[in-house]
Short mmCIF file of C-alpha atoms and ligand atoms in Angstrom, two decimals:
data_model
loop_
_atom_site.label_atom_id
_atom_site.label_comp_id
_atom_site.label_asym_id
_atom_site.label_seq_id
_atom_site.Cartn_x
_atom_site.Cartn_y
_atom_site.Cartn_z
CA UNK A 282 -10.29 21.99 25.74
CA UNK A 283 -7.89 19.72 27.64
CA UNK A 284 -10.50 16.88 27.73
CA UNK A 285 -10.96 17.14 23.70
CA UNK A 286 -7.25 17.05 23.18
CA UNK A 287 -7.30 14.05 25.04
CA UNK A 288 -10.30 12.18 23.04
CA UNK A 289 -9.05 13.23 20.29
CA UNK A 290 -5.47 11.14 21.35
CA UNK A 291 -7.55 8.17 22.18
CA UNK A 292 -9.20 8.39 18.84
CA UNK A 293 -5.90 8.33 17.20
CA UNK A 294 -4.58 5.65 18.91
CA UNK A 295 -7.46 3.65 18.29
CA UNK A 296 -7.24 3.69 14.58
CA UNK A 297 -3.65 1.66 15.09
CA UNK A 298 -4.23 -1.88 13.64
CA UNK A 299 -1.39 -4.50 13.28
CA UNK A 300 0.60 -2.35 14.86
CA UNK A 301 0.78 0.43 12.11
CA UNK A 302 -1.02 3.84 12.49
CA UNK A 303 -4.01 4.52 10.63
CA UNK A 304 -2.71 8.06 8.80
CA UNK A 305 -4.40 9.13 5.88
CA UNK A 306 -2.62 9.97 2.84
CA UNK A 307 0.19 7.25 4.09
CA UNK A 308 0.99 4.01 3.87
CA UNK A 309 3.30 1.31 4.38
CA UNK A 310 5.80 -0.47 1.91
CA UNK A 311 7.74 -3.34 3.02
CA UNK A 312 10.12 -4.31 -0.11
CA UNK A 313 12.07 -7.81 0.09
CA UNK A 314 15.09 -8.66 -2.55
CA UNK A 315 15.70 -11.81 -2.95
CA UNK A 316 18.38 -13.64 -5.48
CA UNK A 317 15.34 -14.38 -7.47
CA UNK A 318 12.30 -12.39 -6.71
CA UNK A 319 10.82 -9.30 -5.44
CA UNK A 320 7.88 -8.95 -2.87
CA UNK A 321 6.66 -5.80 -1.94
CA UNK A 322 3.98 -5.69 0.72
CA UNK A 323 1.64 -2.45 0.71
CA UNK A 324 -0.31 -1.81 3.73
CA UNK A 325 -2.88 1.57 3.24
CA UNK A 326 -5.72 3.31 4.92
CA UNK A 327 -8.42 2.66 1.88
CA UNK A 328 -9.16 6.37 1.84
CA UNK A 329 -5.82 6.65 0.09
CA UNK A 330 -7.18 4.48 -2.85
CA UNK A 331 -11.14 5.13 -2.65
CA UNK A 332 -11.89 8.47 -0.61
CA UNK A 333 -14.24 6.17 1.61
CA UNK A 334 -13.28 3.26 3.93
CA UNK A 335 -16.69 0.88 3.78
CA UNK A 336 -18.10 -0.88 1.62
CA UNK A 337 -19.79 1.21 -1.55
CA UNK A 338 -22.76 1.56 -1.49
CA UNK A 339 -23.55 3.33 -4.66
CA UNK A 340 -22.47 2.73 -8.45
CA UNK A 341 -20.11 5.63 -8.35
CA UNK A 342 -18.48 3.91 -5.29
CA UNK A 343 -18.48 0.45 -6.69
CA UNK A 344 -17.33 1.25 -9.62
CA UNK A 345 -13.86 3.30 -8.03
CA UNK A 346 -13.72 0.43 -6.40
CA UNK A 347 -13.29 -2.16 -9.01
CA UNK A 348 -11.06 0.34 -11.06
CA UNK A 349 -9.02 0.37 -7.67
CA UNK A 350 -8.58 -3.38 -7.28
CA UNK A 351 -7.96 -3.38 -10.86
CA UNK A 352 -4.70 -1.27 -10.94
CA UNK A 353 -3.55 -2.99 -7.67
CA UNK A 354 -3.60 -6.34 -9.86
CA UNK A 355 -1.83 -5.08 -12.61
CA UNK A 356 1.10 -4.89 -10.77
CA UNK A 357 3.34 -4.73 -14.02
CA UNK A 358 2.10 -1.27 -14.86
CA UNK A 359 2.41 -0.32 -10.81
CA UNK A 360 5.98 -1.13 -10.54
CA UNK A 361 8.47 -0.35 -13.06
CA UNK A 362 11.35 -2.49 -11.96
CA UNK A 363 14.81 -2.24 -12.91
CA UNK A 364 14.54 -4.05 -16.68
CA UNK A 365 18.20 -6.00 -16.19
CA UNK A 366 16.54 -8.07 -13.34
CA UNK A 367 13.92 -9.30 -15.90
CA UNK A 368 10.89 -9.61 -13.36
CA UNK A 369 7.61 -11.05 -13.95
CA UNK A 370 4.64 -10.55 -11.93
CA UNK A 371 4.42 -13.69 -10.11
CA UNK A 372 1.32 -13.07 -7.58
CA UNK A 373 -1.26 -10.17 -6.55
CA UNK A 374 -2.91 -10.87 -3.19
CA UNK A 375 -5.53 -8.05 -1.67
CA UNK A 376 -6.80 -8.46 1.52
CA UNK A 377 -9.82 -6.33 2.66
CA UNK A 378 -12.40 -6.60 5.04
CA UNK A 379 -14.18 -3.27 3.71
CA UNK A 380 -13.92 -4.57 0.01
CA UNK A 381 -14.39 -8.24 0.89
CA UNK A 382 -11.12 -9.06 -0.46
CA UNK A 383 -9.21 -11.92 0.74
CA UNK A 384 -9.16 -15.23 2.33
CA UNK A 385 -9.49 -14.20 5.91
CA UNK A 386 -12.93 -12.78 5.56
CA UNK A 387 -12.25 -11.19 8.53
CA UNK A 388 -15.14 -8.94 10.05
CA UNK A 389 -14.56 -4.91 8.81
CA UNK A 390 -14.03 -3.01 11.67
CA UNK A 391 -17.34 -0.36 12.53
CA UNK A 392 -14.54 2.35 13.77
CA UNK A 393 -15.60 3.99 10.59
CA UNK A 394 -11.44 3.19 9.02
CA UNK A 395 -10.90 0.74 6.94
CA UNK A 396 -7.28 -0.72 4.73
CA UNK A 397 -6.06 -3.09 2.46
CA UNK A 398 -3.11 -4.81 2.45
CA UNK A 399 -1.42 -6.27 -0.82
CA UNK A 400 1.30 -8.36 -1.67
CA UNK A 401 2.71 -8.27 -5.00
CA UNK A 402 5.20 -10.96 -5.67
CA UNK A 403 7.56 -10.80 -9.29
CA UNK A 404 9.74 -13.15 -10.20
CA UNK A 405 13.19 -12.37 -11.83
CA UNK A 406 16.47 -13.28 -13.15
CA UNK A 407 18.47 -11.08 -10.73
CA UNK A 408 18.16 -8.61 -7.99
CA UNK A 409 16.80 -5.52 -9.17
CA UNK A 410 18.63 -2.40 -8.54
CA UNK A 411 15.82 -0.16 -8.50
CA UNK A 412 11.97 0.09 -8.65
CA UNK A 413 10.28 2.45 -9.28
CA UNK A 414 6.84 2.93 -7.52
CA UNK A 415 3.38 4.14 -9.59
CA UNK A 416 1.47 4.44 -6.57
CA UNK A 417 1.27 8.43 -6.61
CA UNK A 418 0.34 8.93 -10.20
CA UNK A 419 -2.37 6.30 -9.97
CA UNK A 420 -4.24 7.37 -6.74
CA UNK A 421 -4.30 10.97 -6.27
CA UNK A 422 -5.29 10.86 -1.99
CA UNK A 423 -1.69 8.96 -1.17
CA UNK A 424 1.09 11.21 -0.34
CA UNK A 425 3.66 9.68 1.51
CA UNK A 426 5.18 5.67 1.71
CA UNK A 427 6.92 4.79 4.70
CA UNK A 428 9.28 2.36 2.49
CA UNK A 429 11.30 -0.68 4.07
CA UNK A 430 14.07 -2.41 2.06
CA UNK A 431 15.38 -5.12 3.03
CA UNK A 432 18.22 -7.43 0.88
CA UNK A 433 19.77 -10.51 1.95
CA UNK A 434 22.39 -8.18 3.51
CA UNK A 435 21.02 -4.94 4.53
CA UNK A 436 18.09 -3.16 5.54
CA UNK A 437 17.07 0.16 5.18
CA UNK A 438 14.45 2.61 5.92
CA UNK A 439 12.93 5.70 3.66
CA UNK A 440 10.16 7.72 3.08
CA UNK A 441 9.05 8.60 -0.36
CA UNK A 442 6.62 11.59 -0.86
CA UNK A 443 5.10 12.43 -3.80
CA UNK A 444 6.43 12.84 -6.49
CA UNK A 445 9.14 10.72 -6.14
CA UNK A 446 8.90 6.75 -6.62
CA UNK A 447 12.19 5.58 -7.14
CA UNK A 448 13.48 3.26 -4.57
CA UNK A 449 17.37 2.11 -4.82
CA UNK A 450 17.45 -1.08 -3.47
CA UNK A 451 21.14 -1.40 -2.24
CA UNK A 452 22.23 -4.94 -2.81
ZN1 ZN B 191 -9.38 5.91 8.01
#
């Protein structure tokens, strides 16, 4: 028993990439105010968005996959952002070895895990107040966001669980 509790530790640890664990159900949010724009940086364990971290292999799989990618782009309908900044979706970059998405083209791991990263970039008159996060209503497997702030002057740490998706984003 001893031996599989520790296999079962090396497993886990194995799954960390970048320096963030592999969990399923979570992910990572990095949020960044600036006095004109908003990036917010997601970082999540594909089984939270597909249910299956390779590449699909049948129509059923390709097609959750494209309906996937296509709600990550629309990052207007995503985030609901505090209207008096008057933000604009500036840039949606995915990155995905699984998926194929991305510049990098990096090789997909064969640990049998597999994530995606995405940046989502608005533009905006001010610095939002709030934003407000559609990630839980959209895909049903994520549960938790391990949610960085950070403003030019502070920086702060939360985790939202579902099925909450406000963020205040103290100025
Ligand atoms: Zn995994």
């Amino acid at each position: 028993m001893k031996r599989l509790v520790l296999a079962l530790a090396l497993l886990t640890a194995s799954t960390a990439w970048a320096g963030k664990v592999h969990v399923h159900g979570a992910a990572t949010l990095d949020v960044a105010v600036e006095a004109a724009g908003l990036t917010l940086s997601l970082d999540t364990p594909l089984d939270g968005l597909l249910g299956f971290e390779r590449a699909p292999r049948t129509d059923a799989e390709r097609r959750a996959a494209e309906q996937a990618i296509a709600t990550l782009r629309a990052a207007d309908t995503l985030f609901t952002i505090d209207p008096a900044a008057q933000c604009r979706v500036a840039s949606v970059e995915l990155v995905s070895a699984a998926l194929k998405l991305g510049p990098a083209a990096a090789p997909a791991k064969d640990d049998g895990h597999g994530d995606l990263e995405a940046e989502f970039t608005f533009s905006c008159q001010a610095a939002p107040a709030f934003v407000e996060v559609g990630l839980f209503k959209a895909f049903p497997r994520m549960g938790r966001l391990d949610v960085q702030t950070a403003t030019p002057k502070v920086q702060r740490k939360l985790v939202l669980k579902r099925p909450a998706q406000r963020i205040e984003l103290a100025r």
